[in-house]
Amino acid sequence: MLGHETAPVTTGTARTTGRDEVFQVEEHGIDPIPDAERHGSAKDVFWLWFGSNLTFTYVINGALAVAFGLSFRQAAAVVVIGGLAFLAIGAAGLSGVRTGTATLVVSRAAFGRRGNWPAGLLNWIVSIGYTVVNTVVGTLALEAFLADLGWSGGPAPRALALAVTLALTFAVALWGHATVQFAERWMAYVLAVGFAALVVLVLPGADTSAPAAAPGAQAWSLAFVVVLAGPFSYLPMPADYTRYLPRTTSLKAVTRSAALGGFLSSVALGVAGAAAATQVDMTDAVAGTEGLLPGWFQPLFLALVLGGSVTNSIITLYSSSLNLQVLGIPWSRARAIVISAAVTAAGSLGALFLTDFTTSLLSFLSLLIIVFAPWGGVFLADMVLRRCTYDSAGLHADTGGAYWYRSGLHPAGLTALLAGLVFSALTCDSELWTGPLVAPLGGADLTLLGAAVSALVYVLLARGHVAPHRP
C-alpha cells in the first residue's frame, strides 16, 4: 500500500477563495495548490473520467477488434480487459492529491528535471494530436447534422461546424479546472442517456457466432493495442484533475472512482462498436453505425458524436496548457492554452481540407505508444517505490534539489525508459514502423509490454536509492 504523509487538514472555507470557481478563469497552473484552496471529493474524478470517455472513439475501437478477425465475444472480452487499464489511470492521479501539482511535474522525480523535458514535449504533441482528431470527428458530425437540415455543399457548412466545435472546447478549457469538472459532469448526464439508447438499439443485433477461422496472435495483439492505447494515452495527465482534492481524500476512493468512470463508458461503447461491426461495414464508423439506427434517432446520434468529441477534447486541451508550463513557457495557464488552441485549429483545418491528413496523423499518434507505454511503466514504478510521497520544493526547483540527480538527469529512469522503448520498437507493428521481432513472433504486436519492461528495469536500478520523501 502507498504510505501516508502528515499534512495540514483542509478547512471548510476552501471554496470561498474564488480561485477555482465555475465560469471564472482559473488562476493556478502547475504551481502547488495551497491546502486552503483545495476542495471536492473522489466522486468528482468519477464524473470527469466517465464523461470524457463517452466518446465515439471507443465505438471505433470495438469495431476494429472485430475487423482484425475476432468474434463479437472475443472483441468484447478485449474491450473489458482494456477498460481495467483505467485502474492505472486512477492510481496515477494519487500523485496529484499528494503534491497538488500536475502529472508531468511529478514525473520529474522519475526522470530528473531535464530528463523529463523530452517526454513533456512529446506529450504536448500527443495531446494536440488527439484534440485535433476529436475536433475533426465532432466537426464532421455537426456538418452531417446541418446537411440533414438542408444546408450542404461548399466549404461554408464545414467551416461553421469547425468553428462551433472549437469554440465549445476552447471556452470550457480556458475557464479551467472547475469549469472542466462542471462541464464533464453535466455533459455526462446527457451523453450517458443518449449512448445508453445507442447500446440498446445496436447490441441485440450482434452476431455472436464464432469466426470462420480462429484469430491468430496478430489479431489478438492488434486488438489489445488499439483498445489499451486510449487509457495509456491518459497516463501523463491524471494528477491534473486531482491536484485540487484535499490531502485527506481517500486514495483508494480516488483510484476506484477514476477506474470505474473510465471503465463504464469505454466498455459500454466498445462493446457497442463490436456489435455494430458484426452487422455492417464499419470502414466509415459513423455512417455504419448510423445505418443501424431508426430514422428518428439519427440526428440525436450525430449530436452524441459531437458531444463526445467535445468532452474528450476539453481535457486534452486543458492538460496541454499545463504541459506548456512544464516545458518552461513563462505564461499563465490561461495564456498558454491560446497556443494549444491555435495549433489545434490549424491542425483541424489541415485535417478537414487537406487529403489524407487525418490518416497520417492517426498513424503518427499510434506510433507514439512506443514512447508512452515505457514512460508510464517508469512513472508508475517510481510512484510505488516512493509510496506517492514527494519533495514539493524539489519538484519545482529549476536547478538543484532532490530530483536534480546528475545535471538534471536521472540515470535509472532514463535507462529504464530506453530499455522499454527499445523493446516496444522491436515488437511494434504499425503503418509507419514494423519492428524486426514482429515476424518471428507470428505477427504479434507487443508494444504495450514495453511498460512492464521499463518498470522492471527501473525497480532493479532504483530500488536502493529511491524512497519515500520524509519531511
Short mmCIF file of C-alpha atoms in Angstrom, two decimals:
data_model
loop_
_atom_site.label_atom_id
_atom_site.label_comp_id
_atom_site.label_asym_id
_atom_site.label_seq_id
_atom_site.Cartn_x
_atom_site.Cartn_y
_atom_site.Cartn_z
CA MET A 1 0.00 0.00 0.00
CA LEU A 2 1.04 3.58 -0.54
CA GLY A 3 2.37 5.26 2.55
CA HIS A 4 0.87 8.17 4.45
CA GLU A 5 2.24 11.66 4.77
CA THR A 6 1.48 14.15 7.50
CA ALA A 7 -0.23 17.19 6.00
CA PRO A 8 -2.41 20.10 7.06
CA VAL A 9 -6.11 19.44 7.11
CA THR A 10 -8.08 21.38 4.53
CA THR A 11 -10.61 23.71 6.09
CA GLY A 12 -14.22 24.03 5.13
CA THR A 13 -13.61 27.52 3.69
CA ALA A 14 -11.64 26.24 0.72
CA ARG A 15 -14.25 27.18 -1.88
CA THR A 16 -14.53 30.82 -0.80
CA THR A 17 -11.18 31.87 -2.29
CA GLY A 18 -12.60 32.40 -5.80
CA ARG A 19 -9.58 30.82 -7.43
CA ASP A 20 -11.26 27.69 -8.77
CA GLU A 21 -14.85 28.64 -9.49
CA VAL A 22 -17.12 27.64 -12.35
CA PHE A 23 -17.07 30.11 -15.27
CA GLN A 24 -14.15 32.05 -13.80
CA VAL A 25 -10.68 31.84 -15.31
CA GLU A 26 -8.54 29.57 -13.13
CA GLU A 27 -5.57 31.38 -11.60
CA HIS A 28 -3.38 28.37 -10.86
CA GLY A 29 -1.26 26.39 -13.28
CA ILE A 30 1.42 23.89 -12.31
CA ASP A 31 2.19 25.74 -9.07
CA PRO A 32 1.22 23.66 -6.00
CA ILE A 33 -2.40 24.18 -4.95
CA PRO A 34 -2.42 25.54 -1.36
CA ASP A 35 -4.26 23.42 1.19
CA ALA A 36 -6.68 26.27 1.91
CA GLU A 37 -7.84 26.27 -1.72
CA ARG A 38 -8.37 22.54 -2.10
CA HIS A 39 -11.89 21.18 -2.39
CA GLY A 40 -14.00 18.44 -3.92
CA SER A 41 -14.22 14.70 -3.41
CA ALA A 42 -13.36 11.45 -5.14
CA LYS A 43 -16.74 11.34 -6.91
CA ASP A 44 -15.64 14.38 -8.95
CA VAL A 45 -12.96 12.17 -10.51
CA PHE A 46 -15.60 9.59 -11.45
CA TRP A 47 -17.61 12.12 -13.44
CA LEU A 48 -14.52 13.51 -15.13
CA TRP A 49 -13.36 10.15 -16.49
CA PHE A 50 -16.87 8.87 -17.15
CA GLY A 51 -17.88 11.97 -19.10
CA SER A 52 -14.65 12.45 -21.03
CA ASN A 53 -14.72 8.84 -22.25
CA LEU A 54 -18.28 8.95 -23.55
CA THR A 55 -16.74 9.43 -26.96
CA PHE A 56 -17.34 7.67 -30.27
CA THR A 57 -13.67 6.67 -30.39
CA TYR A 58 -14.45 3.61 -28.26
CA VAL A 59 -17.12 2.50 -30.72
CA ILE A 60 -14.43 2.61 -33.41
CA ASN A 61 -12.02 0.65 -31.20
CA GLY A 62 -14.55 -2.14 -30.63
CA ALA A 63 -15.28 -2.28 -34.35
CA LEU A 64 -11.57 -2.53 -35.15
CA ALA A 65 -11.19 -5.52 -32.83
CA VAL A 66 -13.78 -7.36 -34.94
CA ALA A 67 -12.12 -6.14 -38.17
CA PHE A 68 -8.87 -7.74 -37.02
CA GLY A 69 -10.63 -11.13 -37.02
CA LEU A 70 -12.08 -11.51 -33.51
CA SER A 71 -15.62 -12.66 -32.88
CA PHE A 72 -18.07 -10.44 -31.04
CA ARG A 73 -17.50 -12.25 -27.74
CA GLN A 74 -13.72 -12.19 -28.15
CA ALA A 75 -13.75 -8.50 -29.01
CA ALA A 76 -15.99 -7.78 -26.02
CA ALA A 77 -13.54 -9.62 -23.75
CA VAL A 78 -10.66 -7.50 -25.08
CA VAL A 79 -12.71 -4.34 -24.52
CA VAL A 80 -13.42 -5.33 -20.89
CA ILE A 81 -9.75 -6.08 -20.21
CA GLY A 82 -8.84 -2.75 -21.81
CA GLY A 83 -11.28 -0.98 -19.51
CA LEU A 84 -9.46 -2.38 -16.50
CA ALA A 85 -6.44 -0.31 -17.55
CA PHE A 86 -8.22 2.68 -16.04
CA LEU A 87 -7.05 1.32 -12.69
CA ALA A 88 -3.60 2.59 -13.68
CA ILE A 89 -5.09 5.97 -14.59
CA GLY A 90 -6.78 6.17 -11.20
CA ALA A 91 -3.55 5.25 -9.44
CA ALA A 92 -1.57 7.83 -11.41
CA GLY A 93 -3.91 10.50 -10.09
CA LEU A 94 -2.86 9.84 -6.49
CA SER A 95 0.26 11.93 -7.00
CA GLY A 96 -1.94 14.97 -7.62
CA VAL A 97 -3.65 14.55 -4.24
CA ARG A 98 -0.27 14.30 -2.51
CA THR A 99 1.58 17.09 -4.34
CA GLY A 100 -1.11 19.49 -5.57
CA THR A 101 0.54 19.73 -8.98
CA ALA A 102 0.34 18.26 -12.49
CA THR A 103 1.44 14.77 -13.55
CA LEU A 104 4.29 15.99 -15.75
CA VAL A 105 5.72 17.93 -12.83
CA VAL A 106 5.60 14.85 -10.59
CA SER A 107 7.35 12.77 -13.27
CA ARG A 108 10.47 14.92 -12.75
CA ALA A 109 11.13 12.66 -9.76
CA ALA A 110 11.48 9.66 -12.07
CA PHE A 111 13.45 11.23 -14.92
CA GLY A 112 15.12 14.34 -13.49
CA ARG A 113 14.38 18.00 -14.18
CA ARG A 114 15.97 17.95 -17.63
CA GLY A 115 15.34 14.29 -18.39
CA ASN A 116 11.61 14.94 -18.07
CA TRP A 117 11.57 17.56 -20.83
CA PRO A 118 11.55 15.32 -23.98
CA ALA A 119 8.57 13.29 -22.75
CA GLY A 120 6.82 16.55 -21.88
CA LEU A 121 7.26 17.78 -25.43
CA LEU A 122 6.01 14.52 -26.93
CA ASN A 123 3.03 14.51 -24.60
CA TRP A 124 2.07 18.01 -25.73
CA ILE A 125 2.21 16.81 -29.33
CA VAL A 126 0.05 13.80 -28.47
CA SER A 127 -2.47 15.95 -26.57
CA ILE A 128 -2.82 18.32 -29.50
CA GLY A 129 -2.97 15.41 -31.95
CA TYR A 130 -5.85 13.73 -30.13
CA THR A 131 -7.61 17.08 -29.73
CA VAL A 132 -7.37 17.56 -33.49
CA VAL A 133 -8.74 14.07 -34.17
CA ASN A 134 -11.68 14.61 -31.80
CA THR A 135 -12.33 18.06 -33.26
CA VAL A 136 -12.46 16.62 -36.76
CA VAL A 137 -14.87 13.86 -35.74
CA GLY A 138 -17.13 16.38 -33.99
CA THR A 139 -16.98 18.77 -36.94
CA LEU A 140 -17.98 16.07 -39.43
CA ALA A 141 -20.88 15.01 -37.20
CA LEU A 142 -22.14 18.60 -36.96
CA GLU A 143 -21.69 19.04 -40.71
CA ALA A 144 -23.82 15.93 -41.30
CA PHE A 145 -26.44 17.35 -38.95
CA LEU A 146 -26.50 20.59 -40.92
CA ALA A 147 -26.89 18.56 -44.12
CA ASP A 148 -29.92 16.83 -42.62
CA LEU A 149 -31.36 20.30 -42.06
CA GLY A 150 -30.87 21.09 -45.74
CA TRP A 151 -27.59 23.03 -45.69
CA SER A 152 -24.90 21.17 -47.62
CA GLY A 153 -22.39 21.81 -50.36
CA GLY A 154 -19.31 24.01 -50.40
CA PRO A 155 -16.89 24.75 -47.55
CA ALA A 156 -19.23 27.01 -45.56
CA PRO A 157 -21.12 24.33 -43.56
CA ARG A 158 -17.89 22.56 -42.65
CA ALA A 159 -16.21 25.82 -41.66
CA LEU A 160 -19.12 26.76 -39.42
CA ALA A 161 -19.17 23.28 -37.88
CA LEU A 162 -15.45 23.56 -37.14
CA ALA A 163 -15.85 27.00 -35.58
CA VAL A 164 -18.65 25.79 -33.28
CA THR A 165 -16.74 22.67 -32.22
CA LEU A 166 -13.57 24.65 -31.46
CA ALA A 167 -15.50 27.32 -29.57
CA LEU A 168 -17.22 24.78 -27.31
CA THR A 169 -13.92 23.11 -26.50
CA PHE A 170 -11.82 26.23 -26.04
CA ALA A 171 -14.28 28.13 -23.85
CA VAL A 172 -14.51 25.38 -21.24
CA ALA A 173 -10.77 24.60 -21.25
CA LEU A 174 -9.89 28.31 -21.00
CA TRP A 175 -12.01 28.80 -17.87
CA GLY A 176 -10.07 25.97 -16.25
CA HIS A 177 -10.35 23.20 -13.70
CA ALA A 178 -13.67 23.96 -12.00
CA THR A 179 -15.48 24.59 -15.30
CA VAL A 180 -13.95 21.46 -16.83
CA GLN A 181 -15.26 19.39 -13.91
CA PHE A 182 -18.67 21.05 -14.13
CA ALA A 183 -18.98 20.60 -17.89
CA GLU A 184 -17.86 16.97 -17.83
CA ARG A 185 -20.42 16.11 -15.15
CA TRP A 186 -23.41 17.74 -16.84
CA MET A 187 -22.49 16.61 -20.32
CA ALA A 188 -22.09 13.10 -18.91
CA TYR A 189 -25.69 13.13 -17.72
CA VAL A 190 -26.95 13.88 -21.22
CA LEU A 191 -24.47 11.75 -23.15
CA ALA A 192 -24.97 8.75 -20.88
CA VAL A 193 -28.69 8.66 -21.67
CA GLY A 194 -28.07 9.03 -25.39
CA PHE A 195 -25.30 6.46 -25.62
CA ALA A 196 -27.30 4.04 -23.46
CA ALA A 197 -30.07 4.26 -26.06
CA LEU A 198 -27.46 3.63 -28.77
CA VAL A 199 -26.26 0.49 -26.99
CA VAL A 200 -29.84 -0.76 -26.60
CA LEU A 201 -30.51 -0.24 -30.32
CA VAL A 202 -27.28 -1.81 -31.60
CA LEU A 203 -26.48 -4.62 -29.18
CA PRO A 204 -29.44 -7.01 -29.80
CA GLY A 205 -28.46 -7.46 -33.45
CA ALA A 206 -24.91 -8.61 -32.71
CA ASP A 207 -23.76 -11.78 -34.45
CA THR A 208 -22.47 -13.97 -31.61
CA SER A 209 -21.33 -16.86 -33.80
CA ALA A 210 -17.68 -17.89 -33.85
CA PRO A 211 -15.46 -16.66 -36.71
CA ALA A 212 -14.76 -18.99 -39.63
CA ALA A 213 -11.08 -19.17 -38.63
CA ALA A 214 -9.59 -18.83 -35.17
CA PRO A 215 -7.81 -15.46 -34.81
CA GLY A 216 -4.03 -15.66 -34.55
CA ALA A 217 -1.54 -13.85 -32.37
CA GLN A 218 -1.51 -10.83 -34.68
CA ALA A 219 -5.27 -10.31 -34.45
CA TRP A 220 -5.29 -10.57 -30.67
CA SER A 221 -2.29 -8.32 -30.16
CA LEU A 222 -3.53 -5.61 -32.54
CA ALA A 223 -6.92 -5.62 -30.83
CA PHE A 224 -5.28 -5.17 -27.43
CA VAL A 225 -3.03 -2.38 -28.71
CA VAL A 226 -6.00 -0.47 -30.14
CA VAL A 227 -8.12 -0.89 -27.01
CA LEU A 228 -5.35 -0.18 -24.49
CA ALA A 229 -3.80 2.75 -26.36
CA GLY A 230 -6.64 5.03 -25.19
CA PRO A 231 -6.12 4.56 -21.44
CA PHE A 232 -2.32 4.62 -21.85
CA SER A 233 -2.52 7.97 -23.63
CA TYR A 234 -4.04 9.45 -20.44
CA LEU A 235 -1.13 8.46 -18.18
CA PRO A 236 0.60 11.86 -18.33
CA MET A 237 -2.49 13.77 -17.13
CA PRO A 238 -4.48 12.20 -14.21
CA ALA A 239 -2.92 14.38 -11.50
CA ASP A 240 -4.01 17.46 -13.46
CA TYR A 241 -7.55 16.70 -12.26
CA THR A 242 -6.82 15.51 -8.70
CA ARG A 243 -4.47 18.29 -7.62
CA TYR A 244 -7.31 20.32 -6.10
CA LEU A 245 -8.58 17.46 -3.93
CA PRO A 246 -7.87 17.81 -0.17
CA ARG A 247 -4.86 15.82 1.06
CA THR A 248 -7.21 13.93 3.36
CA THR A 249 -9.11 12.47 0.39
CA SER A 250 -9.06 8.66 0.44
CA LEU A 251 -6.51 7.43 -2.10
CA LYS A 252 -8.45 4.20 -2.52
CA ALA A 253 -11.60 6.17 -3.29
CA VAL A 254 -9.78 8.27 -5.90
CA THR A 255 -8.40 5.18 -7.64
CA ARG A 256 -11.73 3.38 -7.51
CA SER A 257 -13.75 6.36 -8.75
CA ALA A 258 -11.47 7.15 -11.70
CA ALA A 259 -11.20 3.50 -12.71
CA LEU A 260 -14.96 2.94 -12.54
CA GLY A 261 -15.73 6.09 -14.53
CA GLY A 262 -13.38 5.25 -17.39
CA PHE A 263 -14.31 1.56 -17.32
CA LEU A 264 -18.08 2.03 -17.61
CA SER A 265 -18.04 4.41 -20.55
CA SER A 266 -15.21 2.81 -22.53
CA VAL A 267 -16.55 -0.75 -22.14
CA ALA A 268 -20.17 0.09 -22.97
CA LEU A 269 -19.22 1.93 -26.15
CA GLY A 270 -16.53 -0.58 -27.11
CA VAL A 271 -18.97 -3.47 -26.88
CA ALA A 272 -21.48 -1.48 -28.95
CA GLY A 273 -18.80 -0.96 -31.60
CA ALA A 274 -18.01 -4.67 -31.69
CA ALA A 275 -21.73 -5.45 -32.04
CA ALA A 276 -22.11 -2.96 -34.88
CA ALA A 277 -19.11 -4.42 -36.72
CA THR A 278 -20.76 -7.85 -36.86
CA GLN A 279 -23.76 -6.32 -38.65
CA VAL A 280 -22.49 -3.68 -41.07
CA ASP A 281 -19.31 -2.41 -42.73
CA MET A 282 -17.64 -0.08 -40.20
CA THR A 283 -14.95 1.30 -42.51
CA ASP A 284 -16.79 4.60 -42.07
CA ALA A 285 -17.78 4.03 -38.44
CA VAL A 286 -20.15 6.97 -38.16
CA ALA A 287 -22.04 6.10 -41.34
CA GLY A 288 -22.04 2.39 -40.49
CA THR A 289 -23.46 2.91 -37.02
CA GLU A 290 -25.98 5.46 -38.28
CA GLY A 291 -27.32 2.88 -40.73
CA LEU A 292 -28.27 0.59 -37.83
CA LEU A 293 -30.39 3.25 -36.14
CA PRO A 294 -34.01 4.24 -36.73
CA GLY A 295 -34.51 7.49 -38.61
CA TRP A 296 -35.79 9.40 -35.59
CA PHE A 297 -32.61 8.62 -33.63
CA GLN A 298 -30.06 9.55 -36.32
CA PRO A 299 -29.98 13.32 -35.60
CA LEU A 300 -29.57 12.53 -31.89
CA PHE A 301 -26.76 10.13 -32.79
CA LEU A 302 -24.87 12.87 -34.62
CA ALA A 303 -25.32 15.12 -31.59
CA LEU A 304 -23.86 12.35 -29.40
CA VAL A 305 -20.80 12.08 -31.65
CA LEU A 306 -20.29 15.85 -31.45
CA GLY A 307 -20.81 15.96 -27.67
CA GLY A 308 -18.48 13.05 -27.04
CA SER A 309 -15.77 14.62 -29.17
CA VAL A 310 -16.03 17.88 -27.25
CA THR A 311 -15.92 16.24 -23.80
CA ASN A 312 -12.74 14.40 -24.69
CA SER A 313 -11.12 17.39 -26.37
CA ILE A 314 -11.74 19.55 -23.31
CA ILE A 315 -9.50 17.51 -21.02
CA THR A 316 -6.71 17.04 -23.58
CA LEU A 317 -6.68 20.75 -24.43
CA TYR A 318 -6.73 21.75 -20.75
CA SER A 319 -3.84 19.42 -19.90
CA SER A 320 -1.87 20.72 -22.88
CA SER A 321 -1.82 24.19 -21.30
CA LEU A 322 -0.29 22.80 -18.11
CA ASN A 323 2.10 20.83 -20.29
CA LEU A 324 3.40 24.03 -21.89
CA GLN A 325 4.16 25.44 -18.45
CA VAL A 326 6.10 22.26 -17.64
CA LEU A 327 8.12 22.84 -20.82
CA GLY A 328 9.10 26.25 -19.46
CA ILE A 329 6.82 28.70 -21.26
CA PRO A 330 6.68 31.66 -18.82
CA TRP A 331 2.97 32.32 -19.29
CA SER A 332 -0.08 31.71 -17.17
CA ARG A 333 -2.14 28.61 -17.91
CA ALA A 334 -4.88 30.72 -19.49
CA ARG A 335 -2.43 32.39 -21.87
CA ALA A 336 -0.62 29.16 -22.67
CA ILE A 337 -3.86 27.48 -23.74
CA VAL A 338 -4.18 30.00 -26.56
CA ILE A 339 -1.08 28.43 -28.15
CA SER A 340 -2.60 24.94 -27.91
CA ALA A 341 -5.92 26.19 -29.28
CA ALA A 342 -4.26 27.90 -32.23
CA VAL A 343 -2.26 24.78 -33.14
CA THR A 344 -5.42 22.66 -32.74
CA ALA A 345 -7.32 24.97 -35.07
CA ALA A 346 -4.54 24.85 -37.67
CA GLY A 347 -4.31 21.06 -37.45
CA SER A 348 -8.08 20.69 -37.73
CA LEU A 349 -8.16 22.90 -40.81
CA GLY A 350 -5.50 20.71 -42.39
CA ALA A 351 -7.33 17.52 -41.47
CA LEU A 352 -10.63 18.77 -42.88
CA PHE A 353 -9.42 20.47 -46.05
CA LEU A 354 -6.22 18.55 -46.95
CA THR A 355 -6.38 14.98 -48.28
CA ASP A 356 -5.23 12.11 -46.07
CA PHE A 357 -4.03 14.36 -43.25
CA THR A 358 -6.20 12.62 -40.68
CA THR A 359 -4.96 9.16 -41.67
CA SER A 360 -1.34 10.30 -41.41
CA LEU A 361 -1.97 11.92 -38.03
CA LEU A 362 -3.60 8.79 -36.61
CA SER A 363 -0.69 6.66 -37.82
CA PHE A 364 1.77 9.02 -36.15
CA LEU A 365 -0.14 9.06 -32.87
CA SER A 366 -0.37 5.26 -32.82
CA LEU A 367 3.40 5.07 -33.23
CA LEU A 368 3.97 7.23 -30.14
CA ILE A 369 2.74 4.39 -27.91
CA ILE A 370 6.33 3.17 -28.33
CA VAL A 371 7.33 6.05 -26.05
CA PHE A 372 4.37 6.39 -23.72
CA ALA A 373 3.98 2.75 -22.70
CA PRO A 374 7.57 2.67 -21.32
CA TRP A 375 7.15 6.19 -19.88
CA GLY A 376 4.07 5.06 -17.98
CA GLY A 377 5.88 1.99 -16.67
CA VAL A 378 8.69 4.10 -15.19
CA PHE A 379 6.33 6.72 -13.76
CA LEU A 380 4.10 4.19 -12.00
CA ALA A 381 7.06 2.16 -10.72
CA ASP A 382 8.65 5.33 -9.31
CA MET A 383 5.37 6.29 -7.64
CA VAL A 384 5.15 2.91 -5.93
CA LEU A 385 8.79 3.00 -4.76
CA ARG A 386 8.24 6.46 -3.29
CA ARG A 387 4.85 5.47 -1.85
CA CYS A 388 3.49 8.54 -3.62
CA THR A 389 5.36 10.96 -1.34
CA TYR A 390 7.49 13.70 -2.92
CA ASP A 391 9.59 16.72 -2.03
CA SER A 392 7.41 19.52 -3.41
CA ALA A 393 10.23 22.05 -3.42
CA GLY A 394 12.43 19.62 -5.34
CA LEU A 395 9.75 19.06 -7.99
CA HIS A 396 9.59 22.77 -8.74
CA ALA A 397 13.28 23.66 -8.36
CA ASP A 398 14.90 24.90 -11.59
CA THR A 399 18.28 23.58 -10.51
CA GLY A 400 19.46 21.52 -7.55
CA GLY A 401 17.06 19.87 -5.15
CA ALA A 402 16.08 16.27 -4.54
CA TYR A 403 15.39 15.49 -8.21
CA TRP A 404 18.32 17.17 -9.92
CA TYR A 405 20.38 13.95 -9.85
CA ARG A 406 23.24 14.22 -12.39
CA SER A 407 22.95 17.56 -14.16
CA GLY A 408 19.16 17.25 -14.16
CA LEU A 409 19.13 13.67 -15.48
CA HIS A 410 18.13 10.56 -13.51
CA PRO A 411 20.21 7.67 -14.92
CA ALA A 412 17.92 4.95 -13.57
CA GLY A 413 14.76 6.48 -15.02
CA LEU A 414 16.26 7.26 -18.40
CA THR A 415 17.93 3.84 -18.69
CA ALA A 416 14.68 2.09 -17.86
CA LEU A 417 12.82 4.28 -20.35
CA LEU A 418 15.34 3.43 -23.05
CA ALA A 419 15.07 -0.30 -22.32
CA GLY A 420 11.29 -0.21 -22.60
CA LEU A 421 11.47 1.96 -25.71
CA VAL A 422 13.84 -0.49 -27.44
CA PHE A 423 11.59 -3.43 -26.57
CA SER A 424 8.49 -1.60 -27.85
CA ALA A 425 10.22 -0.53 -31.06
CA LEU A 426 11.38 -4.09 -31.75
CA THR A 427 7.89 -5.52 -31.29
CA CYS A 428 5.74 -2.73 -32.79
CA ASP A 429 3.51 -3.38 -35.81
CA SER A 430 2.14 -0.10 -37.17
CA GLU A 431 1.69 1.53 -40.57
CA LEU A 432 4.78 3.69 -40.09
CA TRP A 433 7.06 1.14 -38.44
CA THR A 434 7.25 -2.63 -38.12
CA GLY A 435 9.78 -3.98 -35.63
CA PRO A 436 12.14 -6.80 -36.63
CA LEU A 437 10.71 -9.14 -33.97
CA VAL A 438 7.13 -8.92 -35.21
CA ALA A 439 7.54 -11.59 -37.90
CA PRO A 440 9.32 -14.12 -35.61
CA LEU A 441 6.52 -13.59 -33.07
CA GLY A 442 3.92 -14.60 -35.63
CA GLY A 443 2.84 -11.03 -36.30
CA ALA A 444 2.15 -10.24 -32.66
CA ASP A 445 2.44 -6.60 -31.58
CA LEU A 446 3.85 -6.48 -28.05
CA THR A 447 4.37 -2.71 -27.90
CA LEU A 448 2.43 -2.29 -24.67
CA LEU A 449 4.65 -4.75 -22.82
CA GLY A 450 7.30 -2.05 -23.02
CA ALA A 451 5.62 -0.65 -19.90
CA ALA A 452 6.34 -3.84 -17.95
CA VAL A 453 9.93 -3.96 -19.24
CA SER A 454 10.67 -0.37 -18.25
CA ALA A 455 9.01 -0.78 -14.85
CA LEU A 456 11.06 -3.90 -14.07
CA VAL A 457 14.34 -2.29 -15.16
CA TYR A 458 13.58 0.81 -13.11
CA VAL A 459 12.83 -1.17 -9.96
CA LEU A 460 16.09 -3.11 -10.36
CA LEU A 461 18.15 0.06 -10.88
CA ALA A 462 16.43 2.43 -8.45
CA ARG A 463 15.34 0.22 -5.59
CA GLY A 464 18.36 1.03 -3.47
CA HIS A 465 18.21 4.84 -3.61
CA VAL A 466 14.62 5.81 -4.47
CA ALA A 467 12.49 6.02 -1.33
CA PRO A 468 9.55 7.99 0.07
CA HIS A 469 10.25 11.61 0.92
CA ARG A 470 10.42 12.20 4.66
CA PRO A 471 9.58 15.83 5.54
#
